[in-house]
PDB file of C-alpha atoms in Angstrom:
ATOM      1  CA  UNK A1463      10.513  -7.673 -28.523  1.00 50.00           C
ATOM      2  CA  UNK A1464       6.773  -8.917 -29.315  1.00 60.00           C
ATOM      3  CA  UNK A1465       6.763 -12.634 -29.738  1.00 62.00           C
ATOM      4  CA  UNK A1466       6.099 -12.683 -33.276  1.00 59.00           C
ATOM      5  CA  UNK A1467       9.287 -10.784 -34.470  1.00 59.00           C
ATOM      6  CA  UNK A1468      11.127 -13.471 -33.032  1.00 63.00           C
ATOM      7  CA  UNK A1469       8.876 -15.893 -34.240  1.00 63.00           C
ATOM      8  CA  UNK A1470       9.705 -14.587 -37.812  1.00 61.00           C
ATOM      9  CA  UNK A1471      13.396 -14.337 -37.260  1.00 62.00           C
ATOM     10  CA  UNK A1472      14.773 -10.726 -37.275  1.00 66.00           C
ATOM     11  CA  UNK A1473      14.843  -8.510 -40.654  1.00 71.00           C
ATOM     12  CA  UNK A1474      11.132  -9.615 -41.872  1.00 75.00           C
ATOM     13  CA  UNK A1475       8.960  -6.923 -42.352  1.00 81.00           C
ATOM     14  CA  UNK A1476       5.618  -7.736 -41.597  1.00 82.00           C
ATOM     15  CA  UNK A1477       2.656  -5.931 -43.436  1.00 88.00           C
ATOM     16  CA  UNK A1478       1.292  -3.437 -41.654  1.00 89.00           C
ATOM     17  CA  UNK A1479      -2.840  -3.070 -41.140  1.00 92.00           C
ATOM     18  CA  UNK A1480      -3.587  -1.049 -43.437  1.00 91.00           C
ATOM     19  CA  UNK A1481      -1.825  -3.240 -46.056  1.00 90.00           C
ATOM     20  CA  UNK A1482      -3.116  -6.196 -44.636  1.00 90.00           C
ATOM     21  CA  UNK A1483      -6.696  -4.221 -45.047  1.00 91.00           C
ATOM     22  CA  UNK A1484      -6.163  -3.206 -48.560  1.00 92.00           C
ATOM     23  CA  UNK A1485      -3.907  -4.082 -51.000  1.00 92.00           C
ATOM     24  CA  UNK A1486      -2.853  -7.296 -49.457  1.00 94.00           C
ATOM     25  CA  UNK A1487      -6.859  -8.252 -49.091  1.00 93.00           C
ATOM     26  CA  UNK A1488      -7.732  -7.257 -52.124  1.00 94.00           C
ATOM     27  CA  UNK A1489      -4.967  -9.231 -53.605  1.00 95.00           C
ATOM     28  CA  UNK A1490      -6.141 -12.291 -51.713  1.00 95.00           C
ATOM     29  CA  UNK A1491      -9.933 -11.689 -52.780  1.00 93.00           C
ATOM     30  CA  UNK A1492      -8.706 -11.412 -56.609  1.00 95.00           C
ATOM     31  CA  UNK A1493      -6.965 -14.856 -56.231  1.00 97.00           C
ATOM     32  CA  UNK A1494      -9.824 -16.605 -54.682  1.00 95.00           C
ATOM     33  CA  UNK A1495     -12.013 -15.691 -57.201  1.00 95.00           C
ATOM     34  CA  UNK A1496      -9.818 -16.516 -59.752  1.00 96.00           C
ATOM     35  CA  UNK A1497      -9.628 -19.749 -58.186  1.00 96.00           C
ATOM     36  CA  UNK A1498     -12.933 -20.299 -58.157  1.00 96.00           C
ATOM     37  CA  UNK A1499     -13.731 -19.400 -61.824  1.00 96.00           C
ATOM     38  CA  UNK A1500     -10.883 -21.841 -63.114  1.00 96.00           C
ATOM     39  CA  UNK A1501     -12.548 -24.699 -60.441  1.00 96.00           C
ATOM     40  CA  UNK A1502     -16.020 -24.230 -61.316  1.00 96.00           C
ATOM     41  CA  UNK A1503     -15.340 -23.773 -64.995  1.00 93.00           C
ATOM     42  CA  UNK A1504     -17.560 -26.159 -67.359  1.00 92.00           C
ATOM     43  CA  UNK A1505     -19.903 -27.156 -64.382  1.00 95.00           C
ATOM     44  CA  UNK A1506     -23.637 -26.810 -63.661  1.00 97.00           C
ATOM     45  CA  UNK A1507     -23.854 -24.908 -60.169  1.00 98.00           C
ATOM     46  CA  UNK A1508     -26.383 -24.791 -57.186  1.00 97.00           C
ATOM     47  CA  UNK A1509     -26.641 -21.097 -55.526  1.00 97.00           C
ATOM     48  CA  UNK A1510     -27.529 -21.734 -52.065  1.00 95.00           C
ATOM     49  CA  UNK A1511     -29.335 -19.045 -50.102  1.00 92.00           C
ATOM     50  CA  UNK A1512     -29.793 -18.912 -46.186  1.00 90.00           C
ATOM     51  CA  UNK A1513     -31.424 -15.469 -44.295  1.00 86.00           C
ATOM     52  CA  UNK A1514     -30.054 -15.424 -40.339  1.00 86.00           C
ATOM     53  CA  UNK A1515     -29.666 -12.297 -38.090  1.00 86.00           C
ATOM     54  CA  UNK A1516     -26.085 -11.970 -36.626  1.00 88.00           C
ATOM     55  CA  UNK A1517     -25.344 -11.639 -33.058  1.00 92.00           C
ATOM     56  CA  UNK A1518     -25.853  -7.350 -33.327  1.00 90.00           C
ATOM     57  CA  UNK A1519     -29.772  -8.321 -34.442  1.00 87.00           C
ATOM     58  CA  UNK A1520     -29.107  -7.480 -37.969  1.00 88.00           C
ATOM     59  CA  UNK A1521     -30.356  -9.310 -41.172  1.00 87.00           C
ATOM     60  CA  UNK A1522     -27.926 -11.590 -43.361  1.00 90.00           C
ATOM     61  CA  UNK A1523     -28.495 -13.210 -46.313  1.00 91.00           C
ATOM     62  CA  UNK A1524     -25.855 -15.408 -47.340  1.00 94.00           C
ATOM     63  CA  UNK A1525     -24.929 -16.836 -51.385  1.00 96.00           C
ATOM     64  CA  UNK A1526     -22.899 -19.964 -51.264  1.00 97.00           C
ATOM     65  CA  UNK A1527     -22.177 -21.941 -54.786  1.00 97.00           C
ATOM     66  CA  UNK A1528     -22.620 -26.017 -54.810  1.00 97.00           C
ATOM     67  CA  UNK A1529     -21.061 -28.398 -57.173  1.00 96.00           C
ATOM     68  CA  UNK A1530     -20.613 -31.816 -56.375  1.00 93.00           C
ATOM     69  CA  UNK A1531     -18.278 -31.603 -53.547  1.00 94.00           C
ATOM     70  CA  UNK A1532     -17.444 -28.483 -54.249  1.00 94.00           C
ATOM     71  CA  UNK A1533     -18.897 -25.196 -52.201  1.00 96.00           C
ATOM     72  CA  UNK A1534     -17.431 -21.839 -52.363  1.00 96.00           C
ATOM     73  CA  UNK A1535     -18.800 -18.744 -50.032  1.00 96.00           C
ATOM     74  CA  UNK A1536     -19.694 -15.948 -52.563  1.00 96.00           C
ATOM     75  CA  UNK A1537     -20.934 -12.875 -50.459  1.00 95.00           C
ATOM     76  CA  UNK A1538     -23.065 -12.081 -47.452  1.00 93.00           C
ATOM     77  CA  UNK A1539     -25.760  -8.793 -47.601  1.00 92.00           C
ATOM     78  CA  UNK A1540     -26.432  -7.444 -44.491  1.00 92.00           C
ATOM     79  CA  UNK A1541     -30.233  -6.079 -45.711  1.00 87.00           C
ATOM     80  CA  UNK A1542     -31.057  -3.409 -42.922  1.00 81.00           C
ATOM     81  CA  UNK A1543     -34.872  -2.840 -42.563  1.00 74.00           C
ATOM     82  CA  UNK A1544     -35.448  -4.583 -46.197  1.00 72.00           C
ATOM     83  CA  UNK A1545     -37.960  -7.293 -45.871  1.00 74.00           C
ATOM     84  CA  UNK A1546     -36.507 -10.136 -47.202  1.00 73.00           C
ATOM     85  CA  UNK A1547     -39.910 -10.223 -49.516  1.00 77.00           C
ATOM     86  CA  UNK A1548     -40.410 -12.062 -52.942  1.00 82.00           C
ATOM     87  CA  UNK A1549     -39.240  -9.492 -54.682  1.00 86.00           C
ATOM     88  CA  UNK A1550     -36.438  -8.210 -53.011  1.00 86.00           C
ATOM     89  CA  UNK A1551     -35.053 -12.141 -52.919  1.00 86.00           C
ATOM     90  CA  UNK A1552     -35.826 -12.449 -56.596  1.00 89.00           C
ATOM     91  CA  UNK A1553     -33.759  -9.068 -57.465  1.00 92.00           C
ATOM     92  CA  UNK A1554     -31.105 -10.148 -54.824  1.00 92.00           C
ATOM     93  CA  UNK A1555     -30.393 -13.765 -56.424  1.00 93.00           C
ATOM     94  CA  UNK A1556     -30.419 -11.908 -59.950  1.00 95.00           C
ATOM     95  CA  UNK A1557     -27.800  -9.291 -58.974  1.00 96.00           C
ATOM     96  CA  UNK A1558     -25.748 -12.323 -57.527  1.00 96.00           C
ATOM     97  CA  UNK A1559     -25.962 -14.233 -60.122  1.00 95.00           C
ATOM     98  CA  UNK A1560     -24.764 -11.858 -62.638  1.00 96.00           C
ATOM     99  CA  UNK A1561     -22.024 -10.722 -60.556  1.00 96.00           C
ATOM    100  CA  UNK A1562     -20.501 -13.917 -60.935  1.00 95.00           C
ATOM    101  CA  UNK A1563     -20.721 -14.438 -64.700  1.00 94.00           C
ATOM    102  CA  UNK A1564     -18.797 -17.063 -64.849  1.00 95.00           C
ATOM    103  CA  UNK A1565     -21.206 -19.300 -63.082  1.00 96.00           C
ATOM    104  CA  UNK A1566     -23.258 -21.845 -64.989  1.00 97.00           C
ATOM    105  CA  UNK A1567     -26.297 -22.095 -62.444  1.00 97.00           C
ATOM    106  CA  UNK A1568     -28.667 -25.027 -62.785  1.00 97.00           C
ATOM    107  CA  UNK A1569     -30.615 -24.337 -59.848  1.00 95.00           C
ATOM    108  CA  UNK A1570     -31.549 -22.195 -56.923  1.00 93.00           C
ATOM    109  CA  UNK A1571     -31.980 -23.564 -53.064  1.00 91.00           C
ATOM    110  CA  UNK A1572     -33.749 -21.294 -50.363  1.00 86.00           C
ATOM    111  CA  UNK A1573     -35.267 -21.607 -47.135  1.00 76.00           C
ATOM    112  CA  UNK A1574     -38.103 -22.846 -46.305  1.00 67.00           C
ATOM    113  CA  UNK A1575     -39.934 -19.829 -45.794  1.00 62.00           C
ATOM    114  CA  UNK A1576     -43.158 -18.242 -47.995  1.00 58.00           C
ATOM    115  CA  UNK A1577     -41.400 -15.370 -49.729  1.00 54.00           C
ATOM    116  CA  UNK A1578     -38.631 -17.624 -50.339  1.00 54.00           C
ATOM    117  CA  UNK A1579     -41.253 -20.789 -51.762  1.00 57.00           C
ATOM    118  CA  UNK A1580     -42.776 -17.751 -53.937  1.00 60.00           C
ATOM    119  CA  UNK A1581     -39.844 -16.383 -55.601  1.00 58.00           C
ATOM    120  CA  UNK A1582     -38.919 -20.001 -57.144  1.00 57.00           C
TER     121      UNK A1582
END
């Protein structure tokens, strides 16, 4: 018997990968967000942006939200062969923003790179 049935005590049905993939995830991603909304509501937030290239070479740009103490991950955009120009970071930030309607944003924070100085 694998370690983890006994671990769990006999007669628990663990989720199996797919559910753990879909519905189950899903669920999760649902809550967090929820979470999030009812934690951030009423407050003036900071979007944060960072480009990076993963270990496979490709290009990431990653949202994070800022208030106060609080920080919450939003999404990362893997951008394939897009430049990560003025205009595709201005249209990026906009579609991320009103994705998450229920954010108040004050402010914007970028690298410090020329297409990201430009688009501010």
């Amino acid at each position: 018997m694998p370690f983890y049935k006994d671990a769990t005590g006999r007669g628990i049905e663990l989720p199996s990968a797919y559910q753990l993939a879909n519905a189950l995830l899903d669920s999760a991603f649902v809550k967090s967000i929820q979470a999030m909304e009812a934690d951030l509501t009423g407050e003036v937030v900071t979007v944060v942006t960072d480009g990076w290239t993963d270990i496979n070479g490709l290009a990431v740009v990653n949202y994070v939200v800022a208030a106060g103490m609080k920080t919450y991950f939003l999404e990362s955009v893997y951008t394939d062969s897009q430049s990560h120009d003025t205009e595709f970071l201005v249209r990026d930030a906009r579609r991320v923003i009103s994705k998450y309607k229920f954010l108040n944003v004050g402010a914007i924070v970028t690298e410090n790179t020329a297409a990201n100085k430009a688009m501010l």
